[in-house]
Coordinates of C-alpha atoms and ligand atoms in Angstrom, one line a residue:
Chain Y
M1 CA 0.0 0.0 0.0
A2 CA 1.1 3.6 -0.6
V3 CA 2.2 6.0 2.1
L4 CA 0.5 9.4 2.3
I5 CA 2.5 12.4 3.4
V6 CA 0.6 15.6 4.3
A7 CA 2.8 18.4 3.1
D8 CA 3.6 21.4 5.3
H9 CA 3.8 24.6 3.1
D10 CA 2.8 28.2 2.8
N11 CA 1.3 27.7 -0.7
A12 CA 4.3 29.3 -2.3
S13 CA 6.9 26.8 -1.0
L14 CA 7.3 23.6 1.0
N15 CA 8.6 23.6 4.5
D16 CA 11.9 21.7 4.6
V17 CA 10.6 19.1 7.0
T18 CA 8.4 17.8 4.2
A19 CA 11.4 16.6 2.3
K20 CA 12.7 14.9 5.4
T21 CA 9.4 13.2 5.9
V22 CA 9.8 11.7 2.4
S23 CA 12.9 9.9 3.7
A24 CA 10.9 8.4 6.5
A25 CA 8.2 7.3 4.1
K26 CA 10.8 5.6 1.9
A27 CA 12.0 3.7 4.9
I28 CA 8.5 2.3 5.5
G29 CA 8.3 1.2 1.8
G30 CA 5.6 1.4 -0.9
D31 CA 4.7 4.3 -3.2
V32 CA 4.9 7.7 -1.7
H33 CA 2.1 10.1 -2.3
V34 CA 2.1 13.7 -1.1
L35 CA -1.1 15.7 -0.4
V36 CA -0.7 19.4 -0.9
A37 CA -3.9 21.2 0.3
G38 CA -3.9 24.9 0.1
K39 CA -5.1 28.0 -1.7
D40 CA -3.1 28.9 -4.9
A41 CA -0.7 26.2 -3.8
G42 CA 0.5 25.3 -7.3
P43 CA 4.1 26.2 -6.5
A44 CA 4.1 24.0 -3.4
A45 CA 2.6 21.1 -5.3
E46 CA 5.3 21.4 -8.0
A47 CA 8.0 21.5 -5.3
A48 CA 6.5 18.3 -3.8
A49 CA 6.5 16.6 -7.2
R50 CA 10.3 17.2 -7.5
L51 CA 11.1 15.4 -4.2
D52 CA 13.0 12.2 -5.0
G53 CA 10.9 9.2 -4.3
V54 CA 7.5 10.8 -4.7
K55 CA 5.2 8.9 -7.1
K56 CA 2.3 11.2 -7.1
V57 CA 1.1 14.5 -5.7
I58 CA -2.5 15.1 -4.8
H59 CA -3.2 18.8 -5.1
V60 CA -6.4 20.0 -3.4
E61 CA -7.4 23.7 -3.7
G62 CA -9.9 25.3 -1.3
D63 CA -10.3 28.5 0.8
A64 CA -10.6 26.3 3.9
Y65 CA -7.0 25.1 3.3
A66 CA -5.4 28.5 2.8
H67 CA -4.0 28.5 6.3
Q68 CA -4.2 24.7 6.8
L69 CA -6.5 25.0 9.8
A70 CA -6.9 21.8 11.7
E71 CA -10.6 21.0 11.3
P72 CA -10.9 21.1 7.5
M73 CA -7.4 19.6 7.0
A74 CA -8.3 16.6 9.2
E75 CA -11.6 16.1 7.3
L76 CA -9.7 16.1 4.0
V77 CA -7.1 13.6 5.2
R78 CA -9.8 11.4 6.6
S79 CA -11.6 11.4 3.3
L80 CA -8.4 10.1 1.6
A81 CA -7.4 7.7 4.3
D82 CA -9.0 4.5 2.9
A83 CA -6.2 4.1 0.3
Y84 CA -3.4 4.3 2.8
E85 CA -2.0 2.3 5.8
H86 CA 0.5 5.0 6.8
I87 CA -0.2 8.7 7.0
L88 CA 2.8 10.9 7.8
F89 CA 3.0 14.5 8.8
P90 CA 6.1 16.6 9.3
S91 CA 6.5 17.2 13.0
A92 CA 5.9 21.0 12.9
S93 CA 3.0 23.2 14.0
M94 CA 0.5 22.0 11.4
G95 CA 1.3 18.3 11.7
K96 CA 1.4 18.4 15.5
S97 CA -2.1 19.9 15.4
V98 CA -3.7 17.9 12.6
A99 CA -2.2 14.4 13.0
P100 CA -3.8 13.5 16.4
R101 CA -7.1 14.9 15.1
V102 CA -6.9 12.6 12.1
A103 CA -5.9 9.6 14.2
A104 CA -8.9 10.1 16.5
L105 CA -11.2 10.4 13.6
L106 CA -9.9 7.0 12.4
D107 CA -9.9 5.6 15.9
V108 CA -6.2 4.9 16.0
M109 CA -3.4 6.1 18.2
V110 CA -1.0 8.7 16.9
L111 CA 2.8 8.1 16.9
S112 CA 4.3 11.5 17.7
D113 CA 7.7 12.7 16.8
V114 CA 9.0 9.4 15.2
T115 CA 12.8 9.4 15.0
A116 CA 13.4 6.1 13.3
V117 CA 11.4 3.5 11.3
K118 CA 12.2 0.0 12.6
G119 CA 9.6 -1.8 10.4
P120 CA 6.1 -1.1 8.9
D121 CA 4.5 -1.2 12.3
E122 CA 7.5 -0.5 14.6
F123 CA 8.8 3.0 15.3
E124 CA 11.2 4.7 17.6
R125 CA 10.3 7.9 19.4
P126 CA 11.7 9.9 22.3
I127 CA 10.0 10.2 25.7
Y128 CA 10.8 12.2 28.8
A129 CA 12.5 15.1 26.9
G130 CA 14.6 12.6 25.0
N131 CA 16.0 11.1 28.2
A132 CA 14.7 7.7 26.9
M133 CA 14.1 6.3 23.5
Q134 CA 11.2 4.0 23.1
V135 CA 10.4 1.5 20.3
V136 CA 6.7 0.9 20.0
R137 CA 4.7 -1.5 17.9
S138 CA 1.3 -0.3 16.6
A139 CA -1.6 -2.8 16.5
D140 CA -3.8 -0.3 14.7
P141 CA -4.9 -0.9 11.1
K142 CA -3.6 2.6 10.1
K143 CA -0.5 4.4 11.4
V144 CA -0.8 8.1 11.7
M145 CA 2.4 9.8 12.7
T146 CA 4.5 12.9 12.9
I147 CA 8.1 12.7 11.7
R148 CA 10.9 14.5 13.5
G149 CA 12.9 16.3 10.8
A150 CA 16.1 16.4 12.7
S151 CA 16.3 12.6 12.5
F152 CA 16.0 12.2 8.8
D153 CA 17.9 13.5 5.8
A154 CA 16.0 15.6 3.2
A155 CA 15.1 13.7 0.0
G156 CA 16.9 14.9 -3.1
E157 CA 15.5 16.1 -6.4
Q158 CA 13.9 14.1 -9.2
A159 CA 12.1 14.7 -12.5
P160 CA 8.7 15.8 -11.5
A161 CA 6.1 13.2 -10.6
P162 CA 2.5 13.6 -11.9
I163 CA 0.3 16.1 -10.0
E164 CA -3.4 15.1 -9.8
T165 CA -6.0 17.5 -8.6
A166 CA -8.7 16.2 -6.2
P167 CA -11.8 17.9 -4.8
A168 CA -12.0 19.6 -1.4
A169 CA -13.8 17.8 1.4
A170 CA -16.6 19.4 3.3
D171 CA -15.5 22.3 5.6
P172 CA -16.8 21.8 9.1
G173 CA -16.8 25.6 9.5
L174 CA -15.7 25.5 13.1
S175 CA -12.8 27.9 12.9
E176 CA -11.6 31.0 11.1
W177 CA -8.1 32.4 10.5
V178 CA -7.7 35.9 11.8
E179 CA -4.0 36.8 11.3
D180 CA -0.5 35.7 11.2
K181 CA 2.4 37.6 12.8
L182 CA 5.4 35.9 11.2
A183 CA 8.8 37.6 11.3
A184 CA 10.3 37.7 7.8
S185 CA 14.0 36.9 8.0
D186 CA 16.8 36.3 5.5
R187 CA 18.4 33.8 7.9
P188 CA 18.2 30.1 7.2
E189 CA 15.4 28.2 8.8
L190 CA 16.2 27.1 12.4
T191 CA 15.3 23.5 11.8
S192 CA 17.5 23.0 8.7
A193 CA 20.4 25.5 9.2
R194 CA 23.9 24.1 9.1
I195 CA 24.9 26.4 12.0
V196 CA 22.7 27.5 14.9
I197 CA 23.7 30.0 17.5
S198 CA 21.4 30.3 20.5
G199 CA 21.2 32.8 23.4
G200 CA 19.9 32.3 26.9
R201 CA 19.0 34.3 29.9
G202 CA 22.6 35.2 30.3
V203 CA 22.3 37.5 27.2
G204 CA 20.2 39.8 29.5
S205 CA 18.0 41.8 27.1
A206 CA 16.5 42.0 23.6
E207 CA 19.1 44.7 22.9
N208 CA 22.0 42.5 23.9
F209 CA 20.6 39.7 21.7
K210 CA 21.9 41.7 18.7
I211 CA 25.4 40.5 19.4
I212 CA 24.1 36.9 19.0
E213 CA 22.4 37.9 15.8
R214 CA 25.4 39.7 14.4
L215 CA 27.6 36.6 14.9
A216 CA 24.8 34.5 13.3
D217 CA 24.8 36.7 10.3
K218 CA 28.6 36.5 10.0
L219 CA 28.4 32.7 10.0
G220 CA 25.2 32.4 7.9
A221 CA 23.6 30.8 10.9
A222 CA 20.1 30.6 12.3
V223 CA 19.4 32.1 15.7
G224 CA 17.8 30.1 18.5
A225 CA 17.0 30.8 22.1
S226 CA 16.3 29.1 25.4
R227 CA 12.9 29.2 27.0
A228 CA 14.1 31.7 29.6
A229 CA 15.2 34.1 26.8
V230 CA 11.9 33.8 25.1
D231 CA 9.9 34.2 28.3
S232 CA 11.9 37.3 29.2
G233 CA 11.1 38.8 25.8
Y234 CA 14.7 38.8 24.5
A235 CA 13.7 36.6 21.6
P236 CA 10.5 35.7 19.7
N237 CA 8.7 32.4 20.5
D238 CA 9.6 30.7 17.3
W239 CA 13.3 30.7 18.2
Q240 CA 12.8 28.5 21.2
V241 CA 14.9 25.3 21.0
G242 CA 14.0 22.4 23.3
Q243 CA 11.6 19.7 24.5
T244 CA 8.6 21.9 23.8
G245 CA 10.2 24.2 21.2
K246 CA 12.1 23.3 18.0
V247 CA 14.4 20.3 17.7
V248 CA 17.6 21.0 15.8
A249 CA 20.6 18.9 14.7
P250 CA 22.9 21.2 12.9
E251 CA 26.6 20.6 12.1
L252 CA 27.5 23.3 14.7
Y253 CA 25.4 24.5 17.6
I254 CA 26.7 27.4 19.7
A255 CA 25.0 27.9 23.1
V256 CA 25.7 31.3 24.6
G257 CA 24.6 32.1 28.2
I258 CA 22.5 29.0 28.4
S259 CA 22.8 26.7 31.5
G260 CA 21.8 23.5 29.8
A261 CA 18.6 22.4 31.4
I262 CA 17.3 19.0 30.2
Q263 CA 14.4 20.6 28.4
H264 CA 16.9 22.7 26.4
L265 CA 19.2 19.7 25.7
A266 CA 16.3 17.8 24.3
G267 CA 16.2 20.2 21.4
M268 CA 19.9 20.3 20.5
K269 CA 21.9 17.4 21.8
D270 CA 21.9 15.6 18.5
S271 CA 23.9 18.4 16.9
K272 CA 27.2 17.2 15.4
V273 CA 29.4 19.7 17.2
I274 CA 28.3 21.6 20.3
V275 CA 30.1 24.8 21.6
A276 CA 29.1 26.3 24.9
I277 CA 30.1 29.8 26.1
N278 CA 29.2 30.3 29.7
K279 CA 30.8 32.2 32.6
D280 CA 29.9 29.4 35.1
E281 CA 32.3 26.5 34.7
E282 CA 29.9 24.3 36.5
A283 CA 27.0 24.9 34.0
P284 CA 25.5 21.6 32.9
I285 CA 25.8 22.6 29.2
F286 CA 29.5 21.8 29.4
Q287 CA 28.7 18.1 29.9
V288 CA 27.4 17.9 26.4
A289 CA 29.7 20.5 24.7
D290 CA 32.5 19.3 22.5
Y291 CA 34.2 22.7 23.1
G292 CA 33.5 24.7 26.2
L293 CA 34.7 28.2 26.7
V294 CA 34.4 29.6 30.3
A295 CA 34.1 33.3 29.6
D296 CA 31.9 36.4 29.8
L297 CA 29.8 36.2 26.7
F298 CA 29.9 40.0 26.3
E299 CA 33.7 39.7 25.7
A300 CA 33.8 36.3 24.0
V301 CA 31.0 36.8 21.4
P302 CA 32.3 40.1 19.9
E303 CA 35.8 38.6 19.9
L304 CA 34.6 35.5 18.1
E305 CA 32.9 37.8 15.5
K306 CA 36.2 39.7 15.1
Q307 CA 38.3 36.6 14.7
L308 CA 36.0 35.2 12.1
G309 CA 36.2 38.4 10.1
Chain T
M1 CA -19.8 28.8 31.2
K2 CA -18.3 25.8 32.8
V3 CA -14.6 25.1 32.0
L4 CA -13.1 21.7 32.2
V5 CA -9.4 21.2 32.7
P6 CA -7.7 17.8 32.3
V7 CA -4.6 17.5 34.5
K8 CA -2.1 14.7 34.4
R9 CA 0.2 13.5 37.2
V10 CA 3.7 13.2 35.8
I11 CA 7.3 12.9 36.9
D12 CA 8.5 16.3 38.2
Y13 CA 10.2 18.3 35.5
N14 CA 13.3 18.6 37.6
V15 CA 13.9 14.9 38.1
K16 CA 16.6 13.3 36.1
V17 CA 14.9 10.3 34.4
R18 CA 16.6 6.9 34.5
V19 CA 16.0 4.1 32.1
K20 CA 15.6 0.7 33.9
A21 CA 18.4 -1.7 33.3
D22 CA 16.2 -4.3 31.8
G23 CA 14.9 -1.9 29.2
S24 CA 11.3 -2.3 30.3
G25 CA 10.7 1.4 30.9
V26 CA 11.9 4.3 33.1
D27 CA 12.3 4.1 36.9
L28 CA 9.3 5.8 38.5
A29 CA 9.7 4.2 42.0
N30 CA 10.2 6.9 44.7
V31 CA 10.6 9.8 42.3
K32 CA 8.9 13.2 42.9
M33 CA 5.6 13.5 40.9
S34 CA 3.8 16.8 40.1
M35 CA 1.1 18.2 38.0
N36 CA 2.2 18.4 34.3
P37 CA 3.6 22.0 34.0
F38 CA 1.4 22.8 31.0
D39 CA -1.7 21.7 33.0
E40 CA -0.8 24.2 35.7
I41 CA -0.9 26.8 33.0
A42 CA -4.3 25.5 31.9
V43 CA -5.7 25.5 35.4
E44 CA -4.4 29.1 35.9
E45 CA -6.1 30.2 32.7
A46 CA -9.4 28.7 33.7
I47 CA -9.3 30.3 37.2
R48 CA -8.5 33.7 35.6
L49 CA -11.6 33.3 33.4
K50 CA -13.6 32.6 36.5
E51 CA -12.1 35.6 38.3
K52 CA -13.1 37.8 35.3
G53 CA -16.6 36.5 35.5
V54 CA -16.4 34.7 32.1
A55 CA -16.4 31.2 33.6
T56 CA -18.9 30.1 36.3
E57 CA -17.2 26.9 37.4
V58 CA -13.8 25.2 36.9
V59 CA -13.8 21.4 37.0
A60 CA -10.4 19.5 37.0
V61 CA -10.3 15.9 35.7
S62 CA -7.5 13.4 36.0
I63 CA -7.1 9.9 34.6
G64 CA -4.6 7.5 36.1
V65 CA -3.7 5.9 39.4
K66 CA -5.3 6.8 42.7
Q67 CA -2.4 9.0 43.7
A68 CA -3.6 11.4 41.0
Q69 CA -5.9 12.7 43.7
E70 CA -2.9 14.7 44.9
T71 CA -2.7 16.4 41.5
L72 CA -6.4 17.2 41.6
R73 CA -6.0 18.6 45.1
T74 CA -3.3 20.9 43.7
A75 CA -5.8 22.1 41.1
L76 CA -8.4 22.6 43.7
A77 CA -5.9 24.5 45.9
M78 CA -5.1 26.8 42.9
G79 CA -8.8 27.6 42.6
A80 CA -10.7 24.9 40.7
D81 CA -14.1 24.2 42.2
R82 CA -14.5 20.4 41.8
A83 CA -12.5 17.5 40.7
I84 CA -13.1 14.1 39.0
L85 CA -10.6 11.3 39.2
I86 CA -11.0 8.4 36.8
E87 CA -9.0 5.5 38.3
A88 CA -7.8 3.7 35.2
A89 CA -4.6 2.1 36.4
E90 CA -3.2 0.5 39.5
D91 CA 0.4 0.4 38.5
V92 CA 2.2 3.8 38.6
T93 CA 4.2 2.8 35.5
Q94 CA 1.1 2.3 33.4
D95 CA 0.4 5.2 31.1
I96 CA -3.1 5.6 29.6
E97 CA -2.8 6.5 26.0
P98 CA -4.1 9.8 24.7
L99 CA -6.8 8.1 22.6
A100 CA -8.2 6.4 25.7
V101 CA -7.8 9.6 27.7
A102 CA -9.7 11.5 25.0
K103 CA -12.5 8.9 25.0
L104 CA -12.9 9.2 28.8
L105 CA -12.8 13.0 28.6
K106 CA -15.4 12.9 25.9
A107 CA -17.7 11.0 28.2
V108 CA -17.0 13.5 31.0
V109 CA -17.7 16.4 28.6
E110 CA -21.0 14.8 27.6
E111 CA -22.0 14.6 31.3
E112 CA -20.7 18.0 32.4
Q113 CA -21.5 20.1 29.2
P114 CA -18.6 22.6 29.6
G115 CA -18.4 25.5 27.2
L116 CA -14.6 25.2 27.0
V117 CA -11.9 22.6 27.7
I118 CA -8.4 23.9 28.4
A119 CA -5.8 21.1 28.3
G120 CA -2.0 21.3 28.4
K121 CA -0.2 21.2 25.0
Q122 CA 1.9 18.2 25.9
A123 CA 2.5 15.8 28.8
I124 CA 6.2 16.0 29.7
D125 CA 6.4 12.3 30.3
N126 CA 5.2 10.7 27.1
D127 CA 5.7 13.9 25.1
M128 CA 2.7 13.0 22.9
N129 CA 1.1 16.3 22.3
A130 CA -2.1 14.6 21.2
T131 CA -4.9 14.5 23.8
G132 CA -6.6 17.9 23.2
Q133 CA -6.6 17.4 19.4
M134 CA -8.0 13.9 19.8
L135 CA -10.8 15.1 22.2
A136 CA -11.7 17.8 19.7
A137 CA -12.0 15.3 16.9
L138 CA -14.1 12.9 19.0
L139 CA -16.5 15.7 20.0
G140 CA -16.5 17.3 16.5
W141 CA -15.4 20.6 18.2
P142 CA -12.9 23.1 17.0
Q143 CA -9.4 23.1 18.5
A144 CA -6.9 25.9 19.1
T145 CA -3.6 24.4 20.0
F146 CA -0.4 26.0 21.5
A147 CA -2.2 29.0 22.9
S148 CA -0.3 32.0 24.2
E149 CA -3.4 34.2 24.5
L150 CA -7.1 33.4 25.0
K151 CA -10.0 35.8 24.8
I152 CA -13.7 34.9 25.0
E153 CA -15.8 37.0 22.7
G154 CA -19.5 36.1 22.9
D155 CA -19.9 32.5 21.6
H156 CA -16.3 32.5 20.2
A157 CA -12.8 32.1 21.5
V158 CA -10.1 34.2 19.9
V159 CA -6.8 32.4 20.4
T160 CA -3.2 33.4 19.6
R161 CA -1.1 30.4 18.9
E162 CA 2.6 29.8 18.9
V163 CA 3.5 28.4 15.5
D164 CA 6.6 27.6 13.5
G165 CA 7.2 31.1 12.1
G166 CA 5.8 33.2 14.9
L167 CA 2.2 33.8 16.0
Q168 CA -1.2 33.0 14.5
T169 CA -4.6 34.1 15.7
V170 CA -7.7 32.0 15.1
K171 CA -11.3 32.4 16.0
V172 CA -13.1 29.2 17.1
K173 CA -16.8 28.6 17.8
L174 CA -17.6 27.6 21.4
P175 CA -17.6 24.9 22.7
A176 CA -14.0 24.4 21.9
I177 CA -10.7 22.8 23.0
V178 CA -7.8 25.0 23.7
T179 CA -4.3 23.7 24.5
A180 CA -2.0 25.8 26.7
D181 CA 1.6 26.7 25.7
L182 CA 4.3 28.1 28.0
R183 CA 3.6 31.7 27.6
L184 CA -0.2 31.7 28.1
N185 CA 0.3 32.8 31.7
E186 CA 2.4 32.3 34.8
P187 CA 0.6 29.9 37.1
R188 CA 0.1 30.9 40.8
Y189 CA 1.3 29.0 43.8
A190 CA -1.4 27.7 46.1
S191 CA -1.4 29.5 49.4
L192 CA -1.6 27.5 52.6
P193 CA -5.1 28.5 53.5
N194 CA -6.2 27.5 50.0
I195 CA -4.5 24.1 50.3
M196 CA -6.5 23.6 53.5
K197 CA -9.7 24.6 51.8
A198 CA -9.0 22.3 48.9
K199 CA -9.2 19.3 51.2
K200 CA -12.9 20.0 51.6
K201 CA -13.8 20.6 48.0
P202 CA -15.7 17.8 46.2
L203 CA -13.6 15.1 44.5
E204 CA -15.6 12.4 42.8
V205 CA -13.9 9.0 41.9
K206 CA -15.0 7.0 38.9
T207 CA -13.7 4.2 36.7
P208 CA -13.5 3.7 33.0
A209 CA -16.2 1.1 33.3
D210 CA -18.6 3.8 34.6
Y211 CA -18.2 5.5 31.2
G212 CA -18.0 2.2 29.2
V213 CA -14.6 3.1 27.8
D214 CA -12.0 0.5 26.9
V215 CA -8.6 1.8 27.9
S216 CA -6.4 -1.0 26.5
P217 CA -3.4 0.3 24.7
R218 CA -2.9 0.3 20.9
L219 CA 0.8 0.6 21.1
T220 CA 3.1 -2.0 22.7
V221 CA 6.4 -1.0 24.0
V222 CA 9.1 -3.1 22.4
S223 CA 12.0 -1.5 24.2
T224 CA 13.1 1.5 26.2
S225 CA 16.7 2.5 26.0
E226 CA 19.1 5.3 27.0
P227 CA 19.8 7.7 24.2
P228 CA 23.3 7.6 22.8
A229 CA 25.5 9.5 25.2
R230 CA 27.7 12.3 24.0
K231 CA 31.4 11.8 24.8
A232 CA 32.9 14.4 27.1
G233 CA 34.5 17.4 25.3
V234 CA 37.3 19.7 26.2
K235 CA 37.5 23.2 27.6
V236 CA 39.3 25.7 25.4
A237 CA 41.4 28.5 26.9
D238 CA 40.2 31.4 24.8
V239 CA 38.4 32.4 21.6
A240 CA 41.5 31.9 19.4
E241 CA 41.8 28.3 20.5
L242 CA 38.0 27.8 19.9
V243 CA 38.3 29.2 16.4
S244 CA 41.3 27.0 15.6
K245 CA 39.6 23.8 16.9
L246 CA 36.4 24.5 15.0
K247 CA 38.4 25.1 11.8
N248 CA 41.1 22.5 12.0
E249 CA 39.8 19.7 14.3
A250 CA 36.0 19.8 13.9
G251 CA 36.1 21.2 10.3
V252 CA 32.8 23.0 10.8
L253 CA 33.9 26.5 10.0
Ligands
FAD401 C1 7.3 22.3 30.8 C2 8.6 22.9 30.5 C3 9.1 23.0 29.2 C4 10.3 23.6 28.9 N1 10.7 23.7 27.6 C5 11.9 24.3 27.3 C6 12.3 24.3 26.0 O1 11.7 23.9 25.0 N2 13.5 25.0 25.8 C7 14.3 25.5 26.8 O2 15.3 26.1 26.5 N3 13.8 25.5 28.1 C8 12.7 24.9 28.4 N4 12.2 24.8 29.7 C9 13.0 25.7 30.7 C10 14.2 25.0 31.2 O3 13.8 24.2 32.3 C11 15.2 26.1 31.8 O4 14.5 26.9 32.7 C12 15.7 27.0 30.7 O5 16.2 26.3 29.6 C13 16.8 27.9 31.2 O6 17.2 28.9 30.2 P1 18.6 29.5 30.3 O7 19.7 28.4 30.2 O8 18.7 30.5 29.2 O9 18.6 30.3 31.7 P2 19.4 30.0 33.0 O10 19.2 28.6 33.5 O11 19.1 31.1 33.9 O12 20.9 30.1 32.6 C14 21.6 31.3 32.2 C15 23.1 30.9 32.0 O13 23.7 32.1 31.6 C16 25.0 32.1 32.2 N5 25.4 33.6 32.1 C17 24.9 34.6 32.7 N6 25.5 35.7 32.4 C18 26.5 35.4 31.6 C19 27.6 36.1 30.9 N7 27.7 37.4 31.0 N8 28.4 35.4 30.1 C20 28.3 34.1 30.0 N9 27.4 33.3 30.6 C21 26.5 34.0 31.4 C22 24.8 31.6 33.6 O14 26.0 31.1 34.1 C23 23.8 30.5 33.3 O15 24.4 29.3 33.1 C24 11.1 24.2 30.0 C25 10.6 24.1 31.3 C26 9.4 23.5 31.6 C27 9.0 23.4 33.0
AMP402 N1 -4.1 10.9 32.1 C1 -4.5 12.1 31.9 N2 -5.3 12.7 32.8 C2 -5.7 14.0 32.6 N3 -5.4 14.7 31.6 C3 -4.5 14.2 30.7 C4 -4.0 12.9 30.8 N4 -3.2 12.6 29.7 C5 -3.2 13.8 29.0 N5 -4.0 14.7 29.6 C6 -4.2 16.1 29.1 O1 -3.8 16.2 27.8 C7 -2.7 17.1 27.7 C8 -1.7 16.6 26.6 O2 -1.2 15.4 26.9 P1 -0.5 14.4 25.9 O3 -1.4 14.3 24.7 O4 -0.4 13.1 26.6 O5 0.8 15.0 25.6 C9 -2.1 17.2 29.1 O6 -1.4 18.4 29.2 C10 -3.4 17.1 29.9 O7 -4.1 18.4 29.9

């Protein structure tokens, strides 16, 4: 049976996690179909068709899908579910909201944040903020899951697969989109950047966060933050890295003024190389850092920027 | 409007979790248990709605072992009016899956007829992030997940959500399910007099059989293991050494 992936996109382009989800689908086996539901989502559908391994794109247009609201999205996926045994969502805001809703409509359990495919009905996922890894076997007739991008490589390119259009499902009309407040940025996406530099409470203010941002721009890096930095208003919510924020696994992760609470480690400890800059030599972040620098960040970060210049 | 708040008893977020040597799960014997942090935020939001005169009654519900009574007492001490415990397990290591929890909550909702359910976004033990969405599906209600702001306007809730690229505001018809994210509010601590008062507030005990719900799991745990450990790194003396290591040793710059 084919595997269905529900694409995460903004109509104009695909979110990177979708390409990583294709790799998880290939590991399960069978043809890979991608559902692109949106409004004027042609470009996203074309991008999905070019992902290596995709056999077919199902493109559904409708006002109700313009912002991929959970209720109409779940109805649509349910209406297509008969043909699939596995339904995969990228583990990002849309998938985390919609996948459990779809699972409940199908009376099956959801498999959240899958990090490895062990077989067609066996999957690995982290629990307790990644302090334990669990392999679970699903006895359900359908497997609905979200795929953690940081654990899979992005699928490459191919000659475009066919795009079929399909009709919209009934809109339950329960919710309305009001507005998005999304920061536009030229920086790479946090979840797919090669280098991430994150600041914590130690950075001290939104103003001071600029030194982190300047270093990031010099390195072509994405900027992340600890929960404490976000809660204090130094950084926007979508920069939060951790158990309940974004999970990243870049080549290089630089933690600045971050103590290294388990909830933060949960979001970055699979990075290839970890650097910690902290003035407290006892800070737990040093236990996971490949390179630790005990220093005042207000001296070390500008110096680092200078030496890289 | 009545507000229902599901609260889960979980390992305290400060406890360092240990995987059992035989790979059968994590060690929960004699560890500190607390209310799931996101559920504290959910309870706080419900109480604030009551304080503003928007909500008339706040009912806390927990599903699990009998010790979850303590979690419910915490909710009552914070300001919830009543509590319902559904005793669905005897063994503290047995976790009731979100689908089963959602089915039980659906039955409670049908009995209690709340206008709003505020759940946590995620339980910090199983990290499922599923129950609220599943309950919304089973009830055919709208859902607003990852809320950082909640306003009730007539028969709608206007909810600001923390999403991938920033914030999104949606308007959902009531009754609805909202799941609380970290920045929705800062939960209060229960005062000693309120902890005393909470002991006298009503706490009803039920079983899944009372609601005719089968809680048997759909997922079987094959193994539980420690994540791969990172090998200890080195301390560098200064920025120059750091740059040199990153360039020459790690090859990432
Ligand atoms: C339910 C729940 C979910 C959570 N989810 C997350 C999550 O997803 N992500 C997350 O990050 N956290 C999360 N947390 C919070 C987590 O427990 C910690 O509170 C948080 O990570 C601490 O952030 P911090 O390291 O920036 O701050 P602190 O722990 O206060 O550390 C600040 C560090 O800065 C250093 N410092 C101060 N000044 C300087 C200076 N001038 N130069 C150098 N170093 C300096 C200090 O030595 C200290 O180590 C969660 C908590 C809960 C309860
Ligand atoms: N056993 C339970 N008892 C009460 N509420 C629960 C239970 N399990 C989950 N919940 C609620 O659902 C939310 C999300 O949990 P989960 O889907 O398990 O991550 C929690 O924050 C609680 O509000």
